mmCIF file of C-alpha atoms and ligand atoms in Angstrom:
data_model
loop_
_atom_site.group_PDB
_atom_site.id
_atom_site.type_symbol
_atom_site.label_atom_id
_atom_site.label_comp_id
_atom_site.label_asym_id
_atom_site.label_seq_id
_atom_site.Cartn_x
_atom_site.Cartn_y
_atom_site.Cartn_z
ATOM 1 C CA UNK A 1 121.568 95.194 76.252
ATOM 2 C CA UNK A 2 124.198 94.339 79.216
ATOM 3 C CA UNK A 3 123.245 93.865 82.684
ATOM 4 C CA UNK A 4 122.863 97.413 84.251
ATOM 5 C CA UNK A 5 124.494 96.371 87.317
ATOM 6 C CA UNK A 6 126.669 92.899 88.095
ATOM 7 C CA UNK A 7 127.373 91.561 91.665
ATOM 8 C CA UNK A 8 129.605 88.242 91.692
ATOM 9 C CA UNK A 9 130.642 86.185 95.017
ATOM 10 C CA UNK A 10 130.337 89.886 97.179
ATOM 11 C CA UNK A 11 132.077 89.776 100.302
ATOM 12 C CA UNK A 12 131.793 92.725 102.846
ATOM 13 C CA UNK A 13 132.734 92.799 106.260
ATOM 14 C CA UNK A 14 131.614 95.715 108.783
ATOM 15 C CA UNK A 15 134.171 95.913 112.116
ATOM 16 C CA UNK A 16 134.454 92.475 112.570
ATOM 17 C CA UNK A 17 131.134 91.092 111.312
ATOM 18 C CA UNK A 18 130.563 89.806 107.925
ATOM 19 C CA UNK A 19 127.547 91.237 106.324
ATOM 20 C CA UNK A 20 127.387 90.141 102.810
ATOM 21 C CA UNK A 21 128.269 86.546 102.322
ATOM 22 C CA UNK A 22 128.897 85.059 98.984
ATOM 23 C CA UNK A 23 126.658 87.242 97.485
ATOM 24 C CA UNK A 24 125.949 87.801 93.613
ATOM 25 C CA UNK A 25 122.859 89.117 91.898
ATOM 26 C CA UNK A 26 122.119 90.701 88.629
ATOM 27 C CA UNK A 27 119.778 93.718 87.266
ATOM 28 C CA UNK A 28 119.022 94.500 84.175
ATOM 29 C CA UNK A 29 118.762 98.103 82.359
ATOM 30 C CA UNK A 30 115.416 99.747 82.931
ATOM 31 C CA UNK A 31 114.424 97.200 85.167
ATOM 32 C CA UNK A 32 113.292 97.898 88.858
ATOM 33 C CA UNK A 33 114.734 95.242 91.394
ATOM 34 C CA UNK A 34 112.845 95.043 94.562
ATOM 35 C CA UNK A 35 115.531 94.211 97.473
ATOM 36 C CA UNK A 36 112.822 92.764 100.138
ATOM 37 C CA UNK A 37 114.369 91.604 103.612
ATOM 38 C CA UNK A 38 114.129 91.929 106.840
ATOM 39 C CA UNK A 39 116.232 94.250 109.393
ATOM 40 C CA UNK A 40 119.534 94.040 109.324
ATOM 41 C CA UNK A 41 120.037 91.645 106.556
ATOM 42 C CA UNK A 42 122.554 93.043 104.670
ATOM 43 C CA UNK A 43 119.994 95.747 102.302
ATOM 44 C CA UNK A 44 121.692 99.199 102.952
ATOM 45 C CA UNK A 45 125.244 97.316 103.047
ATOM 46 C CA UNK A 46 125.063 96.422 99.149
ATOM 47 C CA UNK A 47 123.213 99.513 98.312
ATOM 48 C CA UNK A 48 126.362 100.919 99.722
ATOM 49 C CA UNK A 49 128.728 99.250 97.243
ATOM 50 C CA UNK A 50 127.041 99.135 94.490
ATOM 51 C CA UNK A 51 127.126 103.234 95.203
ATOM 52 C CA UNK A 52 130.787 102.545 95.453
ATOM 53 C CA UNK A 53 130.833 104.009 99.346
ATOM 54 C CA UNK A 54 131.306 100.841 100.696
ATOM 55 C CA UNK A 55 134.776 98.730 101.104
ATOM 56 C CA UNK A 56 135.003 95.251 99.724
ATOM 57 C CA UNK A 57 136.052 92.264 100.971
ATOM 58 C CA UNK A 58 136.117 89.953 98.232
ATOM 59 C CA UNK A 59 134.441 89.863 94.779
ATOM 60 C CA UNK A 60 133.217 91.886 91.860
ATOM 61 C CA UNK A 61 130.678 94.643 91.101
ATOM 62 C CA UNK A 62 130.157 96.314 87.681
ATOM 63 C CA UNK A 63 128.106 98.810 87.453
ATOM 64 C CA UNK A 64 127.547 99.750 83.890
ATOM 65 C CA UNK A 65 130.447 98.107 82.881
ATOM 66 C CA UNK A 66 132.644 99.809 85.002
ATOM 67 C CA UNK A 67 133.840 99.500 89.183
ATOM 68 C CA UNK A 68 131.848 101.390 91.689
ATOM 69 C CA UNK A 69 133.438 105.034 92.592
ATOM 70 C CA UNK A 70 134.694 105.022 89.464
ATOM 71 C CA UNK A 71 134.665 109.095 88.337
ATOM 72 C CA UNK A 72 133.160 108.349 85.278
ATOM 73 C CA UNK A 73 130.119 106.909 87.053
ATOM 74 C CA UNK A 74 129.556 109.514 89.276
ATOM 75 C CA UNK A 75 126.968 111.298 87.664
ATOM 76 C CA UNK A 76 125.520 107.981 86.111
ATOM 77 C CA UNK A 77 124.106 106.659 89.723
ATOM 78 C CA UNK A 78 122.275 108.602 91.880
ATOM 79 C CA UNK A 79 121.959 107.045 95.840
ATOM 80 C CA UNK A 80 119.364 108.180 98.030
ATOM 81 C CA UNK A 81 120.455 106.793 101.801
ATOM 82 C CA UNK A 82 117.683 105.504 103.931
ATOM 83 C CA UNK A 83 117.165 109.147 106.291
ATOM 84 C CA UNK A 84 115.859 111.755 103.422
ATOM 85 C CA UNK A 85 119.191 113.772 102.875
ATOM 86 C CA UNK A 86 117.264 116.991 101.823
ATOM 87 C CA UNK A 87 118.457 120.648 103.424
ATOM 88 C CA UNK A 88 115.367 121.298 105.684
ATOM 89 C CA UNK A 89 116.321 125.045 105.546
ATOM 90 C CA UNK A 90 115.860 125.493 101.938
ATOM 91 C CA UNK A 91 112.935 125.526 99.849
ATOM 92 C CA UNK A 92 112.159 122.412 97.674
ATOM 93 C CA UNK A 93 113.597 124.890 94.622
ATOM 94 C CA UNK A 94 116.420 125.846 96.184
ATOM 95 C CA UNK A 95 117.409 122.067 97.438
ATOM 96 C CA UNK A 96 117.356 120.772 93.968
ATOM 97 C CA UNK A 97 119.227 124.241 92.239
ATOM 98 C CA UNK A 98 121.983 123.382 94.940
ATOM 99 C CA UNK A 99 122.328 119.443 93.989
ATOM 100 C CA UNK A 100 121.438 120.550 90.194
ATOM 101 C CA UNK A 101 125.376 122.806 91.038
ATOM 102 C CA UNK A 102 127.170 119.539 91.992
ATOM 103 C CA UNK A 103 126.869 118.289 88.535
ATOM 104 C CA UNK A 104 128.332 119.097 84.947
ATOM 105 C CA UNK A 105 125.445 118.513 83.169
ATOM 106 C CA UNK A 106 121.895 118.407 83.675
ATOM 107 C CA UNK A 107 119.397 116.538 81.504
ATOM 108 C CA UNK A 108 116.333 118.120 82.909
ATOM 109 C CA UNK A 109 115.684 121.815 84.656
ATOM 110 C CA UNK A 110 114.897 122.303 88.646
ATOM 111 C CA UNK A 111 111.208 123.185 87.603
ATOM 112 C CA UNK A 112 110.792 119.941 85.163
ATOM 113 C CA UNK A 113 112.114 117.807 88.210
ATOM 114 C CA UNK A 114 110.136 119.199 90.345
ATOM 115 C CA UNK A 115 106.757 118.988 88.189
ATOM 116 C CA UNK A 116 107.783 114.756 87.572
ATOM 117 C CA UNK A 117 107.744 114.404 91.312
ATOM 118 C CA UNK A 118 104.144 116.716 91.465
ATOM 119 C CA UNK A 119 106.193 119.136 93.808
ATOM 120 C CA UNK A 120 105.628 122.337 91.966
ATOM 121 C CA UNK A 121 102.587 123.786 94.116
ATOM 122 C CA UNK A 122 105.388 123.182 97.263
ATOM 123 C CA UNK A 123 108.331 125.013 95.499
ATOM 124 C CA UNK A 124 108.887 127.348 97.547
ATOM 125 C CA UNK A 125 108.021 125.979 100.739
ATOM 126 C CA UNK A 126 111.006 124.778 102.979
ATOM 127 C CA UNK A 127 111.681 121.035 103.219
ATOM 128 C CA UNK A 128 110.839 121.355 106.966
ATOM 129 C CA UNK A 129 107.357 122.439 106.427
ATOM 130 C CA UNK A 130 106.872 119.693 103.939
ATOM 131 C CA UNK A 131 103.982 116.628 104.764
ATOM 132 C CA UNK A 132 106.142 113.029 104.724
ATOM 133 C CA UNK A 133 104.763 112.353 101.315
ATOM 134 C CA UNK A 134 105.791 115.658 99.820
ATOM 135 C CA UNK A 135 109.389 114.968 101.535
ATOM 136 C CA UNK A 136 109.419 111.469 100.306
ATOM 137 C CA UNK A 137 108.813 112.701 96.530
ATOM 138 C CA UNK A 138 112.052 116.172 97.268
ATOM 139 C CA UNK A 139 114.132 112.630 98.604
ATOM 140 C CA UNK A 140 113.615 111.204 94.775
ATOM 141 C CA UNK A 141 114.039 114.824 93.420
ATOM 142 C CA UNK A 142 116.992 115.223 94.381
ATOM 143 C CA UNK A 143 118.497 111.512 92.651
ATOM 144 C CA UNK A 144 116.511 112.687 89.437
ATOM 145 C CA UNK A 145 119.285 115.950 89.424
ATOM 146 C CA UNK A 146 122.180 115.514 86.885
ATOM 147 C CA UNK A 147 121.265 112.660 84.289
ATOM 148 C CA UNK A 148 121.565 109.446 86.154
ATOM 149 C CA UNK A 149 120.870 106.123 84.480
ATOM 150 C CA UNK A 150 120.945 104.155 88.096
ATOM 151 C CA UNK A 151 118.667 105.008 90.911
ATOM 152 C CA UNK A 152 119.733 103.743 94.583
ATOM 153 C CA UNK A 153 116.623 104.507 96.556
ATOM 154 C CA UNK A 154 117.052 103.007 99.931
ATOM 155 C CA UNK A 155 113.301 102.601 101.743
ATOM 156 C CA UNK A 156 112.152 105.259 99.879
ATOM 157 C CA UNK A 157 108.399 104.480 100.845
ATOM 158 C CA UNK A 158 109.187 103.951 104.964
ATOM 159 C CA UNK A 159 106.156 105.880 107.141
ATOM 160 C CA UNK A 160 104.158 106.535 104.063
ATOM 161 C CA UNK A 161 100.430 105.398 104.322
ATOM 162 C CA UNK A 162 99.235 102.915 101.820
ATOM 163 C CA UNK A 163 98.154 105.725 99.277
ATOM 164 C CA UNK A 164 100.982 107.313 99.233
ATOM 165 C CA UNK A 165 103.209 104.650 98.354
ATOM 166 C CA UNK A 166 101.383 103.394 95.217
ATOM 167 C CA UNK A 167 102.039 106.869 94.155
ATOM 168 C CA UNK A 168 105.835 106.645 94.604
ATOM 169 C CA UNK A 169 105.484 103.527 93.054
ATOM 170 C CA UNK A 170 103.992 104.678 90.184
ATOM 171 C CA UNK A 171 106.293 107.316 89.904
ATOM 172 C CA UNK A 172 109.045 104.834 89.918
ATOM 173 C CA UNK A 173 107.928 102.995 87.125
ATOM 174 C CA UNK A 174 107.413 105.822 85.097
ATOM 175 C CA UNK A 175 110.997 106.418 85.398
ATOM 176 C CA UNK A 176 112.005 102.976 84.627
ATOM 177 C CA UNK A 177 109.564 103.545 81.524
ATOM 178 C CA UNK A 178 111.986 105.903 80.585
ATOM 179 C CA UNK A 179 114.563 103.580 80.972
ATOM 180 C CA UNK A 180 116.106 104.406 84.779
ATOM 181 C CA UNK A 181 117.203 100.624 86.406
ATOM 182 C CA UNK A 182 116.353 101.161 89.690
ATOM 183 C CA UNK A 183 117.236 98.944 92.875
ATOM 184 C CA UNK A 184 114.477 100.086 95.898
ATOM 185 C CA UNK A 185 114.753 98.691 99.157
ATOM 186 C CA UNK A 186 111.861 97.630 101.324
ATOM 187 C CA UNK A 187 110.640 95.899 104.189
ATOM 188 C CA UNK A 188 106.483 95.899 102.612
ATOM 189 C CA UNK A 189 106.306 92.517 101.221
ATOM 190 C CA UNK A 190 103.292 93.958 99.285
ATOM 191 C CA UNK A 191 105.324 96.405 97.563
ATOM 192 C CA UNK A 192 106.614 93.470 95.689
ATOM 193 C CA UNK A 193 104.013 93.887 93.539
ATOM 194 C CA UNK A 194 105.428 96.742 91.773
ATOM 195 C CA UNK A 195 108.851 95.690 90.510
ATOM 196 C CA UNK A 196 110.077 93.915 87.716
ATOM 197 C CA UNK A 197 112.062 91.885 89.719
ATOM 198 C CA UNK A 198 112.387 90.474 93.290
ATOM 199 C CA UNK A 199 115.616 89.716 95.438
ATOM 200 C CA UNK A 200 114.906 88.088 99.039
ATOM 201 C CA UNK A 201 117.597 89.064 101.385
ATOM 202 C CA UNK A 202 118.475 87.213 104.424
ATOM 203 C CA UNK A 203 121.287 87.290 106.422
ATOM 204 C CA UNK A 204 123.661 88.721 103.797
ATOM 205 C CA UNK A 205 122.460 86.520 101.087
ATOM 206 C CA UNK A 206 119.934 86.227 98.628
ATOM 207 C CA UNK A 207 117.467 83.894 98.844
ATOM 208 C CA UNK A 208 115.538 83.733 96.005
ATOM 209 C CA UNK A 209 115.492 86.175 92.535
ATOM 210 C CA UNK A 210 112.882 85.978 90.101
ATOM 211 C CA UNK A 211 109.635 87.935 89.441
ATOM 212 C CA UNK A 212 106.967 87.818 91.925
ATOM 213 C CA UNK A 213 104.802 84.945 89.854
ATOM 214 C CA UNK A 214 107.719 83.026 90.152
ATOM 215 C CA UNK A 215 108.278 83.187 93.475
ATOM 216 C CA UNK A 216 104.491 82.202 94.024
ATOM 217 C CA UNK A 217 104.884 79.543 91.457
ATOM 218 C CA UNK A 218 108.024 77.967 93.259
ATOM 219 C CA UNK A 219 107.112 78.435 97.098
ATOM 220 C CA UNK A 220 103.112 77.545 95.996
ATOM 221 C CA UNK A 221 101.825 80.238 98.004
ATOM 222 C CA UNK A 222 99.929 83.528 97.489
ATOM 223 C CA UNK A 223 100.976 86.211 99.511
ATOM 224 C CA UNK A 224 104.659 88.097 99.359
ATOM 225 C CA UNK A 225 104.662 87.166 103.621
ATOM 226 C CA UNK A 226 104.225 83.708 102.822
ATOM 227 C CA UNK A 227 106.346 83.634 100.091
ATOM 228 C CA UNK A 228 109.294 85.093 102.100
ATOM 229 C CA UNK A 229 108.243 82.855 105.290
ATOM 230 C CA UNK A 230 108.728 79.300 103.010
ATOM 231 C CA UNK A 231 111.966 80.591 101.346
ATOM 232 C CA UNK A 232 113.309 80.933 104.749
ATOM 233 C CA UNK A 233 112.260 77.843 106.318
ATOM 234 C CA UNK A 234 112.845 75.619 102.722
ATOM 235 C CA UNK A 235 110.606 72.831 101.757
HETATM 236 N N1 ATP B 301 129.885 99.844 110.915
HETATM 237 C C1 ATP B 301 129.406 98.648 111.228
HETATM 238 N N2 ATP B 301 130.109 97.779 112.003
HETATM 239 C C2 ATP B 301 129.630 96.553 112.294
HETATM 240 N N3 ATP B 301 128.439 96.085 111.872
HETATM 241 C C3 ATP B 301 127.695 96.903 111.114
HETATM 242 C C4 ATP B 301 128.131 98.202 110.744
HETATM 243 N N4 ATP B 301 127.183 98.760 109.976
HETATM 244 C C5 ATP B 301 126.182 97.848 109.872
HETATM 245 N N5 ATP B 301 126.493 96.748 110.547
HETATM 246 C C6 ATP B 301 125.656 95.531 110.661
HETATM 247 O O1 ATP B 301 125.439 95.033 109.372
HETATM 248 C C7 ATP B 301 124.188 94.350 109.313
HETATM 249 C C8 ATP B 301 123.467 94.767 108.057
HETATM 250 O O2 ATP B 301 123.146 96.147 108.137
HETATM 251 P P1 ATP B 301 122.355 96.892 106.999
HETATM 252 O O3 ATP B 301 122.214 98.296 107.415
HETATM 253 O O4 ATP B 301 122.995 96.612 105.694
HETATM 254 O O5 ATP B 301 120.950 96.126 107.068
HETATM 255 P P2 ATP B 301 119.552 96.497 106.402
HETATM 256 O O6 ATP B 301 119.042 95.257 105.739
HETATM 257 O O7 ATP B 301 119.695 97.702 105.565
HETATM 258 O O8 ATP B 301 118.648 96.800 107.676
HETATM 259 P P3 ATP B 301 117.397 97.832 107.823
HETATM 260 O O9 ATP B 301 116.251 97.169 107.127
HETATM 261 O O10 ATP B 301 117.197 97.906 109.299
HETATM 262 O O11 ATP B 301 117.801 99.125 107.218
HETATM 263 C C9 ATP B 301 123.461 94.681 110.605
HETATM 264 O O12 ATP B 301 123.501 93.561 111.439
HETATM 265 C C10 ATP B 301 124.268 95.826 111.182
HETATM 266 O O13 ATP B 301 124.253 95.800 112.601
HETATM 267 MG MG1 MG B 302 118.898 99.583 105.659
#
């Protein structure tokens, strides 16, 4: 099977700084790539253009064979940006019946969304009244809508205790299980543990790629921290 999703020598500048430098990585379908790095190095920017909302400087991205914001991929890749973008006004139902509206065709119905992201008991409760965890797993809902084959999740797990993010974890593999490639942004090294793949972000470039027993295997040490810490300062 082809790559899922293809970035070669990326170039993006933001006002006058350059964010992305150089950068090119690769994903594979029904994989889940881990995008690990600290603040401001460059994560949200190529989340952006891979979701095609984000001018180029230089370089190529294909997403499924075909350029970002490209009409035919719109309902293909769904991008959840890093604030939950969820109506607080309306009920969990009525959120995902208004996103389910946006699209032409929907593989799944509001009520089987909402029982793969355990939200049915919360329905009909308004996304306001809903506990971080509960608003974490609408945030998800709400890319599941439609039939997407990409999910964008941008810190999907940020202020949720340890518990709760093995469970969206879980839940993310499940839908790469069903064959979703999935690129999930993070800043918890020890979520590392729970994608196929790693990318190491710094400064608008990757560091390092591989699984997370690779990385181990190359830098020699144990923990994602370390890991990340030796990458950065080299051998
Ligand atoms: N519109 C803009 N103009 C100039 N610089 C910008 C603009 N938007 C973002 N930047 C800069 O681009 C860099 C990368 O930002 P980005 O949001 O991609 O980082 P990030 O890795 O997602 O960070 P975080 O983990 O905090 O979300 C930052 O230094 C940021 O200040
Ligand atoms: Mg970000």
């Amino acid at each position: 099977m082809p790559s899922a999703i293809i970035c070669k020598d990326l170039v993006v500048q933001r006002g006058t700084n350059l964010i992305l430098k150089d950068l090119s990585l690769t994903i594979e379908s029904g994989q889940i790539l881990g995008l690990l790095g600290p603040s401001g190095s460059g994560k949200t920017t190529l989340m952006r253009s891979i979701a095609g909302l984000q001018k180029i400087k230089s370089g190529e991205i294909s997403v499924l064979g075909m350029k970002p914001g490209t009409a035919a991929l719109r309902e293909k890749i769904a991008y959840s940006t890093q604030t939950a973008s969820v109506y607080s006004d309306l009920t969990c139902q009525e959120n995902l019946r208004y996103f389910a509206s946006l699209f032409s065709h929907n593989e799944k119905t509001v009520d089987e969304i909402l029982e793969e992201v355990d939200l049915i008991a919360v329905r009909n409760q308004v996304a306001a009244s809903l506990s971080g965890g509960e608003l974490s797993r609408l945030a998800l809902a709400t890319t599941l809508v439609g039939s997407p084959e990409i999910l964008i999740l941008d810190e999907p797990t940020v202020g949720l205790d340890p518990v709760l993010r093995i469970q969206l974890w879980e839940l993310f593999n499940k839908l790469a299980a069903q064959g979703k490639t999935m690129l999930v942004s993070s800043h918890v090294m020890a979520e590392a543990e729970y994608c196929h793949g790693l990318a190491l972000m710094r400064s608008g470039r990757i560091l390092a790629h591989g699984t997370s027993a690779e990385l181990r295997e190359q830098t020699g040490k144990e923990k994602m921290e370390e890991v990340f810490i030796s990458l950065v300062k080299g051998p």
